[in-house]
PDB file of C-alpha atoms in Angstrom:
ATOM      1  CA  MET B   1      -9.881 -14.968  22.777  1.00  0.00           C
ATOM      2  CA  LYS B   2      -9.928 -11.861  24.996  1.00  0.00           C
ATOM      3  CA  TRP B   3      -6.855  -9.950  26.033  1.00  0.00           C
ATOM      4  CA  ASN B   4      -6.065  -7.358  28.654  1.00  0.00           C
ATOM      5  CA  LYS B   5      -4.418  -4.255  27.261  1.00  0.00           C
ATOM      6  CA  PHE B   6      -2.053  -2.447  29.691  1.00  0.00           C
ATOM      7  CA  THR B   7      -0.888   1.058  28.820  1.00  0.00           C
ATOM      8  CA  ILE B   8       1.963   2.916  30.501  1.00  0.00           C
ATOM      9  CA  ARG B   9       1.612   6.737  30.373  1.00  0.00           C
ATOM     10  CA  THR B  10       5.199   7.942  30.052  1.00  0.00           C
ATOM     11  CA  THR B  11       7.374  10.338  28.044  1.00  0.00           C
ATOM     12  CA  THR B  12       8.791  10.102  24.577  1.00  0.00           C
ATOM     13  CA  ALA B  13      12.265  10.209  26.136  1.00  0.00           C
ATOM     14  CA  ALA B  14      11.514   7.040  28.123  1.00  0.00           C
ATOM     15  CA  GLU B  15       9.541   4.988  25.607  1.00  0.00           C
ATOM     16  CA  ASP B  16      12.536   3.134  24.226  1.00  0.00           C
ATOM     17  CA  PHE B  17      13.865   2.360  27.708  1.00  0.00           C
ATOM     18  CA  LEU B  18      10.492   0.968  28.789  1.00  0.00           C
ATOM     19  CA  SER B  19      10.050  -0.988  25.533  1.00  0.00           C
ATOM     20  CA  ALA B  20      13.407  -2.672  26.139  1.00  0.00           C
ATOM     21  CA  MET B  21      12.447  -3.418  29.755  1.00  0.00           C
ATOM     22  CA  LEU B  22       9.166  -5.038  28.626  1.00  0.00           C
ATOM     23  CA  ASP B  23      11.019  -7.079  26.018  1.00  0.00           C
ATOM     24  CA  GLU B  24      13.470  -8.337  28.703  1.00  0.00           C
ATOM     25  CA  LEU B  25      10.454  -9.482  30.705  1.00  0.00           C
ATOM     26  CA  GLY B  26       9.311 -11.610  27.772  1.00  0.00           C
ATOM     27  CA  ILE B  27       6.435  -9.295  26.748  1.00  0.00           C
ATOM     28  CA  GLU B  28       5.983  -9.173  23.003  1.00  0.00           C
ATOM     29  CA  GLY B  29       3.822  -7.027  20.683  1.00  0.00           C
ATOM     30  CA  ILE B  30       4.579  -3.656  22.218  1.00  0.00           C
ATOM     31  CA  GLU B  31       2.652  -0.668  20.847  1.00  0.00           C
ATOM     32  CA  ILE B  32       3.843   2.926  21.059  1.00  0.00           C
ATOM     33  CA  GLU B  33       1.641   5.987  20.490  1.00  0.00           C
ATOM     34  CA  ASN B  34       2.987   9.524  20.490  1.00  0.00           C
ATOM     35  CA  ASN B  35       2.752  12.804  18.567  1.00  0.00           C
ATOM     36  CA  ILE B  36       6.322  12.986  17.340  1.00  0.00           C
ATOM     37  CA  PRO B  37       6.201  14.244  13.716  1.00  0.00           C
ATOM     38  CA  LEU B  38       7.697  11.922  11.139  1.00  0.00           C
ATOM     39  CA  GLY B  39      10.990  12.918   9.603  1.00  0.00           C
ATOM     40  CA  GLU B  40      11.745  13.039   5.863  1.00  0.00           C
ATOM     41  CA  THR B  41      13.261   9.537   5.910  1.00  0.00           C
ATOM     42  CA  ASP B  42      10.152   8.037   7.525  1.00  0.00           C
ATOM     43  CA  MET B  43       7.815   9.912   5.216  1.00  0.00           C
ATOM     44  CA  ALA B  44       9.730   8.674   2.168  1.00  0.00           C
ATOM     45  CA  LYS B  45       8.906   5.111   3.169  1.00  0.00           C
ATOM     46  CA  MET B  46       5.150   5.708   3.393  1.00  0.00           C
ATOM     47  CA  PHE B  47       2.880   5.125   0.430  1.00  0.00           C
ATOM     48  CA  ILE B  48       0.790   8.302   0.773  1.00  0.00           C
ATOM     49  CA  ASP B  49       0.933  11.659  -0.959  1.00  0.00           C
ATOM     50  CA  PHE B  50       0.599  13.833   2.110  1.00  0.00           C
ATOM     51  CA  MET B  51       0.626  13.402   5.845  1.00  0.00           C
ATOM     52  CA  PRO B  52      -2.509  14.042   7.887  1.00  0.00           C
ATOM     53  CA  GLU B  53      -2.383  16.803  10.447  1.00  0.00           C
ATOM     54  CA  THR B  54      -1.496  15.636  13.931  1.00  0.00           C
ATOM     55  CA  ARG B  55      -1.513  17.204  17.362  1.00  0.00           C
ATOM     56  CA  PRO B  56       1.592  19.066  18.488  1.00  0.00           C
ATOM     57  CA  ASP B  57       4.218  16.929  20.154  1.00  0.00           C
ATOM     58  CA  ASP B  58       3.558  17.238  23.891  1.00  0.00           C
ATOM     59  CA  GLY B  59       6.320  14.844  24.944  1.00  0.00           C
ATOM     60  CA  ILE B  60       3.743  12.269  26.123  1.00  0.00           C
ATOM     61  CA  SER B  61       3.958   8.656  25.002  1.00  0.00           C
ATOM     62  CA  HIS B  62       1.705   5.684  25.645  1.00  0.00           C
ATOM     63  CA  VAL B  63       3.449   2.294  25.668  1.00  0.00           C
ATOM     64  CA  SER B  64       0.968  -0.574  25.543  1.00  0.00           C
ATOM     65  CA  PHE B  65       1.283  -4.342  25.812  1.00  0.00           C
ATOM     66  CA  TYR B  66      -1.209  -7.271  25.839  1.00  0.00           C
ATOM     67  CA  LEU B  67      -1.641 -10.184  28.247  1.00  0.00           C
ATOM     68  CA  GLU B  68      -4.111 -13.036  27.839  1.00  0.00           C
ATOM     69  CA  ASP B  69      -7.359 -12.555  29.815  1.00  0.00           C
ATOM     70  CA  GLY B  70      -8.249 -15.055  32.516  1.00  0.00           C
ATOM     71  CA  ARG B  71      -4.750 -15.604  33.879  1.00  0.00           C
ATOM     72  CA  ASP B  72      -3.054 -14.230  36.968  1.00  0.00           C
ATOM     73  CA  HIS B  73      -0.528 -11.673  35.751  1.00  0.00           C
ATOM     74  CA  SER B  74      -0.048  -9.964  39.123  1.00  0.00           C
ATOM     75  CA  ALA B  75       3.595 -11.032  39.468  1.00  0.00           C
ATOM     76  CA  LEU B  76       4.481  -9.897  35.963  1.00  0.00           C
ATOM     77  CA  LEU B  77       2.733  -6.576  36.429  1.00  0.00           C
ATOM     78  CA  ARG B  78       4.615  -6.057  39.667  1.00  0.00           C
ATOM     79  CA  GLN B  79       7.883  -6.608  37.720  1.00  0.00           C
ATOM     80  CA  VAL B  80       6.714  -4.012  35.168  1.00  0.00           C
ATOM     81  CA  MET B  81       5.932  -1.499  37.887  1.00  0.00           C
ATOM     82  CA  ASP B  82       9.276  -2.118  39.552  1.00  0.00           C
ATOM     83  CA  GLY B  83      10.989  -1.722  36.197  1.00  0.00           C
ATOM     84  CA  ILE B  84       9.293   1.642  35.610  1.00  0.00           C
ATOM     85  CA  GLU B  85      10.475   2.885  38.991  1.00  0.00           C
ATOM     86  CA  TRP B  86      13.991   1.549  38.395  1.00  0.00           C
ATOM     87  CA  GLN B  87      14.148   3.489  35.091  1.00  0.00           C
ATOM     88  CA  ARG B  88      13.433   6.766  36.870  1.00  0.00           C
ATOM     89  CA  GLN B  89      17.096   6.985  37.972  1.00  0.00           C
ATOM     90  CA  PHE B  90      18.155   7.097  34.285  1.00  0.00           C
ATOM     91  CA  VAL B  91      15.377   8.935  32.435  1.00  0.00           C
ATOM     92  CA  ASP B  92      12.261  11.017  33.044  1.00  0.00           C
ATOM     93  CA  VAL B  93       9.451   8.479  32.796  1.00  0.00           C
ATOM     94  CA  GLY B  94       6.747  11.027  33.561  1.00  0.00           C
ATOM     95  CA  GLU B  95       3.662   9.675  35.294  1.00  0.00           C
ATOM     96  CA  GLY B  96       4.642   6.068  34.851  1.00  0.00           C
ATOM     97  CA  THR B  97       1.100   4.989  35.585  1.00  0.00           C
ATOM     98  CA  ILE B  98      -0.518   1.837  34.170  1.00  0.00           C
ATOM     99  CA  THR B  99      -4.118   1.599  33.004  1.00  0.00           C
ATOM    100  CA  SER B 100      -5.883  -1.472  31.674  1.00  0.00           C
ATOM    101  CA  SER B 101      -8.706  -2.304  29.284  1.00  0.00           C
ATOM    102  CA  GLU B 102     -10.154  -5.449  27.726  1.00  0.00           C
ATOM    103  CA  THR B 103      -9.951  -6.150  24.000  1.00  0.00           C
ATOM    104  CA  GLU B 104     -10.993  -8.911  21.612  1.00  0.00           C
ATOM    105  CA  ASP B 105      -8.481 -10.851  19.535  1.00  0.00           C
ATOM    106  CA  ILE B 106      -9.748  -9.415  16.269  1.00  0.00           C
ATOM    107  CA  ASP B 107      -8.765 -10.965  12.943  1.00  0.00           C
ATOM    108  CA  TRP B 108      -7.432  -7.694  11.434  1.00  0.00           C
ATOM    109  CA  LEU B 109      -5.941  -9.570   8.491  1.00  0.00           C
ATOM    110  CA  ASN B 110      -9.316 -10.735   7.233  1.00  0.00           C
ATOM    111  CA  ASN B 111     -11.998  -8.475   8.698  1.00  0.00           C
ATOM    112  CA  TRP B 112     -11.589  -5.872   5.942  1.00  0.00           C
ATOM    113  CA  LYS B 113     -13.065  -8.441   3.517  1.00  0.00           C
ATOM    114  CA  ALA B 114     -16.533  -7.509   4.802  1.00  0.00           C
ATOM    115  CA  TYR B 115     -16.117  -4.166   2.943  1.00  0.00           C
ATOM    116  CA  PHE B 116     -14.852  -5.500  -0.398  1.00  0.00           C
ATOM    117  CA  HIS B 117     -17.648  -6.614  -2.722  1.00  0.00           C
ATOM    118  CA  ALA B 118     -18.000  -7.138  -6.447  1.00  0.00           C
ATOM    119  CA  PHE B 119     -18.320  -3.975  -8.568  1.00  0.00           C
ATOM    120  CA  SER B 120     -18.080  -2.957 -12.219  1.00  0.00           C
ATOM    121  CA  ILE B 121     -15.943  -0.518 -14.192  1.00  0.00           C
ATOM    122  CA  GLU B 122     -17.560  -0.245 -17.626  1.00  0.00           C
ATOM    123  CA  ASN B 123     -17.798  -3.899 -18.868  1.00  0.00           C
ATOM    124  CA  ILE B 124     -15.246  -5.239 -16.362  1.00  0.00           C
ATOM    125  CA  LEU B 125     -16.471  -6.966 -13.239  1.00  0.00           C
ATOM    126  CA  ILE B 126     -13.997  -6.986 -10.350  1.00  0.00           C
ATOM    127  CA  LYS B 127     -14.933  -9.626  -7.824  1.00  0.00           C
ATOM    128  CA  PRO B 128     -13.284 -10.892  -4.635  1.00  0.00           C
ATOM    129  CA  THR B 129     -12.437 -14.569  -4.771  1.00  0.00           C
ATOM    130  CA  TRP B 130     -14.770 -15.337  -1.842  1.00  0.00           C
ATOM    131  CA  GLU B 131     -17.956 -14.100  -3.601  1.00  0.00           C
ATOM    132  CA  ASP B 132     -19.963 -16.083  -6.155  1.00  0.00           C
ATOM    133  CA  LEU B 133     -20.492 -14.793  -9.708  1.00  0.00           C
ATOM    134  CA  GLU B 134     -24.062 -13.623 -10.238  1.00  0.00           C
ATOM    135  CA  GLU B 135     -25.871 -14.630 -13.410  1.00  0.00           C
ATOM    136  CA  LYS B 136     -26.487 -10.978 -14.425  1.00  0.00           C
ATOM    137  CA  ASP B 137     -22.720 -10.449 -14.646  1.00  0.00           C
ATOM    138  CA  ALA B 138     -21.913 -13.550 -16.705  1.00  0.00           C
ATOM    139  CA  ASP B 139     -21.219 -11.584 -19.911  1.00  0.00           C
ATOM    140  CA  LYS B 140     -18.722  -9.178 -18.343  1.00  0.00           C
ATOM    141  CA  ILE B 141     -14.929  -9.430 -18.374  1.00  0.00           C
ATOM    142  CA  LEU B 142     -14.274 -11.109 -15.035  1.00  0.00           C
ATOM    143  CA  ILE B 143     -11.346 -10.100 -12.839  1.00  0.00           C
ATOM    144  CA  GLU B 144     -11.079 -12.018  -9.584  1.00  0.00           C
ATOM    145  CA  ILE B 145      -8.843 -10.485  -6.947  1.00  0.00           C
ATOM    146  CA  ASP B 146      -7.501 -11.624  -3.591  1.00  0.00           C
ATOM    147  CA  PRO B 147      -5.271  -8.662  -2.549  1.00  0.00           C
ATOM    148  CA  GLY B 148      -3.716 -10.569   0.308  1.00  0.00           C
ATOM    149  CA  ILE B 149      -1.255  -8.279   2.065  1.00  0.00           C
ATOM    150  CA  SER B 150      -0.712  -6.074  -1.011  1.00  0.00           C
ATOM    151  CA  PHE B 151      -2.600  -2.949  -1.984  1.00  0.00           C
ATOM    152  CA  GLY B 152      -5.038  -3.220  -4.861  1.00  0.00           C
ATOM    153  CA  THR B 153      -8.692  -4.247  -4.849  1.00  0.00           C
ATOM    154  CA  GLY B 154      -9.635  -1.890  -7.684  1.00  0.00           C
ATOM    155  CA  LYS B 155     -11.961   0.076  -5.411  1.00  0.00           C
ATOM    156  CA  HIS B 156      -9.691   3.102  -5.068  1.00  0.00           C
ATOM    157  CA  GLU B 157     -10.335   6.042  -7.412  1.00  0.00           C
ATOM    158  CA  THR B 158      -6.765   5.966  -8.712  1.00  0.00           C
ATOM    159  CA  THR B 159      -6.979   2.301  -9.761  1.00  0.00           C
ATOM    160  CA  GLN B 160     -10.325   2.906 -11.443  1.00  0.00           C
ATOM    161  CA  LEU B 161      -8.860   5.812 -13.383  1.00  0.00           C
ATOM    162  CA  CYS B 162      -6.048   3.579 -14.639  1.00  0.00           C
ATOM    163  CA  ILE B 163      -8.416   0.733 -15.539  1.00  0.00           C
ATOM    164  CA  ARG B 164     -10.602   3.083 -17.668  1.00  0.00           C
ATOM    165  CA  GLN B 165      -7.429   4.181 -19.509  1.00  0.00           C
ATOM    166  CA  LEU B 166      -6.330   0.584 -20.047  1.00  0.00           C
ATOM    167  CA  LEU B 167      -9.775  -0.113 -21.506  1.00  0.00           C
ATOM    168  CA  LYS B 168      -9.208   2.698 -23.959  1.00  0.00           C
ATOM    169  CA  TYR B 169      -5.597   2.098 -24.975  1.00  0.00           C
ATOM    170  CA  VAL B 170      -4.749  -1.602 -24.615  1.00  0.00           C
ATOM    171  CA  LYS B 171      -4.639  -3.206 -28.035  1.00  0.00           C
ATOM    172  CA  GLU B 172      -4.428  -6.874 -28.981  1.00  0.00           C
ATOM    173  CA  ASN B 173      -0.961  -8.328 -28.292  1.00  0.00           C
ATOM    174  CA  ALA B 174       0.273  -5.147 -26.591  1.00  0.00           C
ATOM    175  CA  ASN B 175       3.296  -5.291 -24.265  1.00  0.00           C
ATOM    176  CA  VAL B 176       2.581  -3.608 -20.951  1.00  0.00           C
ATOM    177  CA  LEU B 177       4.844  -2.463 -18.091  1.00  0.00           C
ATOM    178  CA  ASP B 178       3.098  -2.120 -14.697  1.00  0.00           C
ATOM    179  CA  VAL B 179       5.212   0.001 -12.350  1.00  0.00           C
ATOM    180  CA  GLY B 180       4.282  -0.443  -8.707  1.00  0.00           C
ATOM    181  CA  CYS B 181       2.174  -3.500  -9.488  1.00  0.00           C
ATOM    182  CA  GLY B 182       0.882  -4.082  -5.910  1.00  0.00           C
ATOM    183  CA  SER B 183      -1.635  -6.923  -6.022  1.00  0.00           C
ATOM    184  CA  GLY B 184      -1.198  -7.153  -9.791  1.00  0.00           C
ATOM    185  CA  ILE B 185      -4.707  -5.923 -10.578  1.00  0.00           C
ATOM    186  CA  LEU B 186      -3.620  -3.688 -13.465  1.00  0.00           C
ATOM    187  CA  SER B 187      -1.438  -6.442 -14.928  1.00  0.00           C
ATOM    188  CA  VAL B 188      -4.397  -8.820 -14.764  1.00  0.00           C
ATOM    189  CA  VAL B 189      -6.688  -6.259 -16.403  1.00  0.00           C
ATOM    190  CA  ALA B 190      -4.207  -5.626 -19.206  1.00  0.00           C
ATOM    191  CA  LEU B 191      -3.886  -9.338 -19.980  1.00  0.00           C
ATOM    192  CA  LYS B 192      -7.644  -9.830 -19.829  1.00  0.00           C
ATOM    193  CA  LEU B 193      -8.008  -6.991 -22.360  1.00  0.00           C
ATOM    194  CA  GLY B 194      -5.747  -8.754 -24.816  1.00  0.00           C
ATOM    195  CA  ALA B 195      -2.196  -7.732 -23.948  1.00  0.00           C
ATOM    196  CA  ALA B 196       0.353 -10.358 -25.005  1.00  0.00           C
ATOM    197  CA  SER B 197       2.569  -9.888 -21.965  1.00  0.00           C
ATOM    198  CA  VAL B 198       3.110  -7.794 -18.846  1.00  0.00           C
ATOM    199  CA  VAL B 199       6.183  -6.927 -16.874  1.00  0.00           C
ATOM    200  CA  GLY B 200       5.679  -5.640 -13.338  1.00  0.00           C
ATOM    201  CA  THR B 201       7.879  -3.968 -10.767  1.00  0.00           C
ATOM    202  CA  ASP B 202       7.383  -3.133  -7.131  1.00  0.00           C
ATOM    203  CA  LEU B 203       9.481  -2.183  -4.127  1.00  0.00           C
ATOM    204  CA  ASP B 204       7.746  -4.767  -1.918  1.00  0.00           C
ATOM    205  CA  GLU B 205       8.641  -8.393  -2.528  1.00  0.00           C
ATOM    206  CA  ASN B 206       5.316  -9.439  -0.982  1.00  0.00           C
ATOM    207  CA  CYS B 207       3.652  -7.991  -4.095  1.00  0.00           C
ATOM    208  CA  MET B 208       5.288 -10.634  -6.245  1.00  0.00           C
ATOM    209  CA  ALA B 209       3.441 -13.380  -4.385  1.00  0.00           C
ATOM    210  CA  SER B 210       0.111 -11.523  -4.541  1.00  0.00           C
ATOM    211  CA  THR B 211       0.489 -10.809  -8.248  1.00  0.00           C
ATOM    212  CA  ARG B 212       1.418 -14.415  -9.125  1.00  0.00           C
ATOM    213  CA  GLU B 213      -1.529 -15.700  -7.052  1.00  0.00           C
ATOM    214  CA  ASN B 214      -3.969 -13.333  -8.782  1.00  0.00           C
ATOM    215  CA  MET B 215      -2.716 -14.378 -12.227  1.00  0.00           C
ATOM    216  CA  GLN B 216      -3.325 -17.998 -11.296  1.00  0.00           C
ATOM    217  CA  ILE B 217      -6.810 -17.181  -9.939  1.00  0.00           C
ATOM    218  CA  ASN B 218      -7.634 -15.520 -13.292  1.00  0.00           C
ATOM    219  CA  GLN B 219      -6.230 -18.538 -15.221  1.00  0.00           C
ATOM    220  CA  LEU B 220      -3.532 -16.476 -16.940  1.00  0.00           C
ATOM    221  CA  PRO B 221      -0.455 -18.298 -18.251  1.00  0.00           C
ATOM    222  CA  GLU B 222       2.572 -17.907 -15.999  1.00  0.00           C
ATOM    223  CA  GLN B 223       4.778 -17.034 -18.976  1.00  0.00           C
ATOM    224  CA  SER B 224       2.580 -14.004 -19.798  1.00  0.00           C
ATOM    225  CA  GLY B 225       3.914 -12.090 -16.777  1.00  0.00           C
ATOM    226  CA  THR B 226       7.414 -11.299 -15.470  1.00  0.00           C
ATOM    227  CA  PHE B 227       7.797  -9.449 -12.195  1.00  0.00           C
ATOM    228  CA  TYR B 228      10.773  -7.821 -10.475  1.00  0.00           C
ATOM    229  CA  VAL B 229      11.482  -6.264  -7.099  1.00  0.00           C
ATOM    230  CA  GLY B 230      13.213  -2.910  -7.324  1.00  0.00           C
ATOM    231  CA  ASN B 231      13.060   0.826  -7.973  1.00  0.00           C
ATOM    232  CA  LEU B 232      12.875   1.668 -11.652  1.00  0.00           C
ATOM    233  CA  ILE B 233      13.950   5.277 -11.004  1.00  0.00           C
ATOM    234  CA  ASP B 234      17.596   4.617 -10.205  1.00  0.00           C
ATOM    235  CA  ASP B 235      18.200   0.868 -10.415  1.00  0.00           C
ATOM    236  CA  LYS B 236      20.178   0.470 -13.625  1.00  0.00           C
ATOM    237  CA  GLU B 237      20.173  -3.299 -13.451  1.00  0.00           C
ATOM    238  CA  LEU B 238      16.380  -3.300 -13.151  1.00  0.00           C
ATOM    239  CA  GLN B 239      16.099  -0.891 -16.067  1.00  0.00           C
ATOM    240  CA  GLN B 240      18.127  -3.354 -18.163  1.00  0.00           C
ATOM    241  CA  LYS B 241      15.948  -6.284 -17.123  1.00  0.00           C
ATOM    242  CA  VAL B 242      12.788  -4.358 -17.906  1.00  0.00           C
ATOM    243  CA  GLY B 243      14.156  -3.378 -21.312  1.00  0.00           C
ATOM    244  CA  THR B 244      14.370  -0.422 -23.709  1.00  0.00           C
ATOM    245  CA  GLU B 245      11.749   0.728 -26.224  1.00  0.00           C
ATOM    246  CA  ARG B 246       9.840  -2.482 -25.578  1.00  0.00           C
ATOM    247  CA  TYR B 247       6.396  -1.411 -24.336  1.00  0.00           C
ATOM    248  CA  ASP B 248       3.198  -0.187 -25.962  1.00  0.00           C
ATOM    249  CA  ILE B 249       1.886   0.948 -22.564  1.00  0.00           C
ATOM    250  CA  VAL B 250       3.499   1.822 -19.239  1.00  0.00           C
ATOM    251  CA  VAL B 251       1.012   2.150 -16.368  1.00  0.00           C
ATOM    252  CA  ALA B 252       2.017   3.558 -12.981  1.00  0.00           C
ATOM    253  CA  ASN B 253      -0.499   3.891 -10.183  1.00  0.00           C
ATOM    254  CA  ILE B 254       1.837   5.159  -7.494  1.00  0.00           C
ATOM    255  CA  LEU B 255       2.243   8.625  -6.028  1.00  0.00           C
ATOM    256  CA  ALA B 256       2.899  12.079  -7.479  1.00  0.00           C
ATOM    257  CA  ASP B 257       6.217  12.348  -5.641  1.00  0.00           C
ATOM    258  CA  VAL B 258       7.350   9.042  -7.213  1.00  0.00           C
ATOM    259  CA  ILE B 259       5.957   9.709 -10.696  1.00  0.00           C
ATOM    260  CA  ILE B 260       7.797  13.076 -10.962  1.00  0.00           C
ATOM    261  CA  PRO B 261      11.371  11.607 -10.739  1.00  0.00           C
ATOM    262  CA  MET B 262      10.263   8.462 -12.562  1.00  0.00           C
ATOM    263  CA  ALA B 263       8.974  10.377 -15.625  1.00  0.00           C
ATOM    264  CA  GLU B 264      12.452  10.818 -17.102  1.00  0.00           C
ATOM    265  CA  VAL B 265      13.088   7.071 -17.345  1.00  0.00           C
ATOM    266  CA  ILE B 266       9.700   6.193 -18.868  1.00  0.00           C
ATOM    267  CA  PRO B 267      10.340   7.283 -22.520  1.00  0.00           C
ATOM    268  CA  ALA B 268      13.270   4.847 -22.750  1.00  0.00           C
ATOM    269  CA  ARG B 269      10.912   2.031 -21.854  1.00  0.00           C
ATOM    270  CA  LEU B 270       8.242   2.961 -24.428  1.00  0.00           C
ATOM    271  CA  LYS B 271       8.123   2.241 -28.128  1.00  0.00           C
ATOM    272  CA  LYS B 272       7.538   5.207 -30.418  1.00  0.00           C
ATOM    273  CA  GLY B 273       3.900   6.018 -30.080  1.00  0.00           C
ATOM    274  CA  GLY B 274       3.708   4.260 -26.724  1.00  0.00           C
ATOM    275  CA  ILE B 275       1.311   5.401 -23.999  1.00  0.00           C
ATOM    276  CA  PHE B 276       2.117   6.380 -20.428  1.00  0.00           C
ATOM    277  CA  ILE B 277      -0.882   5.988 -18.066  1.00  0.00           C
ATOM    278  CA  THR B 278      -0.466   7.215 -14.566  1.00  0.00           C
ATOM    279  CA  SER B 279      -2.500   8.007 -11.486  1.00  0.00           C
ATOM    280  CA  GLY B 280      -2.106   8.154  -7.709  1.00  0.00           C
ATOM    281  CA  ILE B 281      -1.838  11.915  -8.176  1.00  0.00           C
ATOM    282  CA  ILE B 282      -3.608  14.110  -5.606  1.00  0.00           C
ATOM    283  CA  ASP B 283      -5.264  17.037  -7.362  1.00  0.00           C
ATOM    284  CA  PHE B 284      -3.007  19.827  -6.037  1.00  0.00           C
ATOM    285  CA  LYS B 285       0.064  18.093  -7.495  1.00  0.00           C
ATOM    286  CA  GLU B 286      -1.410  17.746 -10.984  1.00  0.00           C
ATOM    287  CA  ASN B 287       0.638  20.564 -12.514  1.00  0.00           C
ATOM    288  CA  GLU B 288       3.893  19.312 -11.026  1.00  0.00           C
ATOM    289  CA  VAL B 289       3.345  15.920 -12.609  1.00  0.00           C
ATOM    290  CA  LYS B 290       2.335  17.428 -15.939  1.00  0.00           C
ATOM    291  CA  LYS B 291       5.556  19.475 -16.032  1.00  0.00           C
ATOM    292  CA  ALA B 292       7.682  16.401 -15.227  1.00  0.00           C
ATOM    293  CA  ILE B 293       6.015  14.345 -17.978  1.00  0.00           C
ATOM    294  CA  GLU B 294       6.408  17.107 -20.559  1.00  0.00           C
ATOM    295  CA  ALA B 295      10.023  17.759 -19.494  1.00  0.00           C
ATOM    296  CA  ALA B 296      10.708  14.083 -20.218  1.00  0.00           C
ATOM    297  CA  GLY B 297       9.612  14.672 -23.817  1.00  0.00           C
ATOM    298  CA  MET B 298       6.117  13.135 -23.760  1.00  0.00           C
ATOM    299  CA  ARG B 299       2.955  14.873 -24.870  1.00  0.00           C
ATOM    300  CA  ILE B 300      -0.091  14.819 -22.631  1.00  0.00           C
ATOM    301  CA  LEU B 301      -3.191  13.311 -24.243  1.00  0.00           C
ATOM    302  CA  GLU B 302      -5.669  13.303 -21.397  1.00  0.00           C
ATOM    303  CA  VAL B 303      -6.224  14.502 -17.865  1.00  0.00           C
ATOM    304  CA  ASN B 304      -9.066  12.824 -15.934  1.00  0.00           C
ATOM    305  CA  HIS B 305     -10.376  13.412 -12.469  1.00  0.00           C
ATOM    306  CA  GLN B 306     -12.269  11.206  -9.987  1.00  0.00           C
ATOM    307  CA  GLY B 307     -12.847  12.746  -6.627  1.00  0.00           C
ATOM    308  CA  GLU B 308      -9.610  14.436  -5.537  1.00  0.00           C
ATOM    309  CA  TRP B 309      -7.481  12.101  -7.692  1.00  0.00           C
ATOM    310  CA  VAL B 310      -6.035  12.647 -11.140  1.00  0.00           C
ATOM    311  CA  ASN B 311      -5.025  10.496 -14.126  1.00  0.00           C
ATOM    312  CA  ILE B 312      -2.599  11.837 -16.684  1.00  0.00           C
ATOM    313  CA  THR B 313      -2.154   9.940 -19.906  1.00  0.00           C
ATOM    314  CA  ALA B 314       0.714  10.858 -22.285  1.00  0.00           C
ATOM    315  CA  ILE B 315       2.316   9.621 -25.505  1.00  0.00           C
ATOM    316  CA  LYS B 316       5.876   9.225 -26.617  1.00  0.00           C
ATOM    317  CA  GLU B 317       5.978  10.727 -30.119  1.00  0.00           C
TER     318      GLU B 317
END
């Protein structure tokens, strides 16, 4: 299906007023583009280590909405134009002009699948569920993944760094804690490598569904994994559920700014001699994470790099 995209060039001061006006007219799916820098609260909610550079805020905002192609929307567009002019008595709407363009109804939820193909990390083959297993890969440890709406195909450097460390440190019947489990790929890898059980945590409840689904896809027993929604850093109830001195391995593929405050609660989760595997660390934050891990009483065993990303592996002695 084709759609007509209509964009109002306005000001950042007026964008909320115009959005409300469009909503009152029954127009849904409003899109706002501006150069207002994110505040600390907004940045804290984003799962990235650093913000990309943006243009300076020029006070300009583009408010877009979509109407189905092939229909007569002249009456509705007249109401929008009248609404823009009516708003001028309350707020500076700037130009208040409307431009249009045509767009396809793209399946954004599934189109990314064209870029996710089977690949290997050492003797592990990670394969999307929609691809067939090739004969040449039949002897590899097979991990099938359908990330769904959660992060984690295994393609990213940080995930690969963690998987290589799991290959090295997971022993038969190990207990593993996966902090920030996402799609559950590291939990699945740990179980496939012989771990007896995994416990996973994540802030996003959607990750629980993705993780459960990926365990089923990989024919792993439901009782081998327990998963909780919450923040291990300061959620005392979650810390009690997860347990104390219970794990042979804790793996955390998150962000440097999360790992740093988290480091102090990790030793209490680990058995003596337990291993802390972490990544998601951009290279210029390596030393900060090292200091936090050492300050928590753990000794660093390895530091590995892949591209601009870093893995740090430590031990609780």
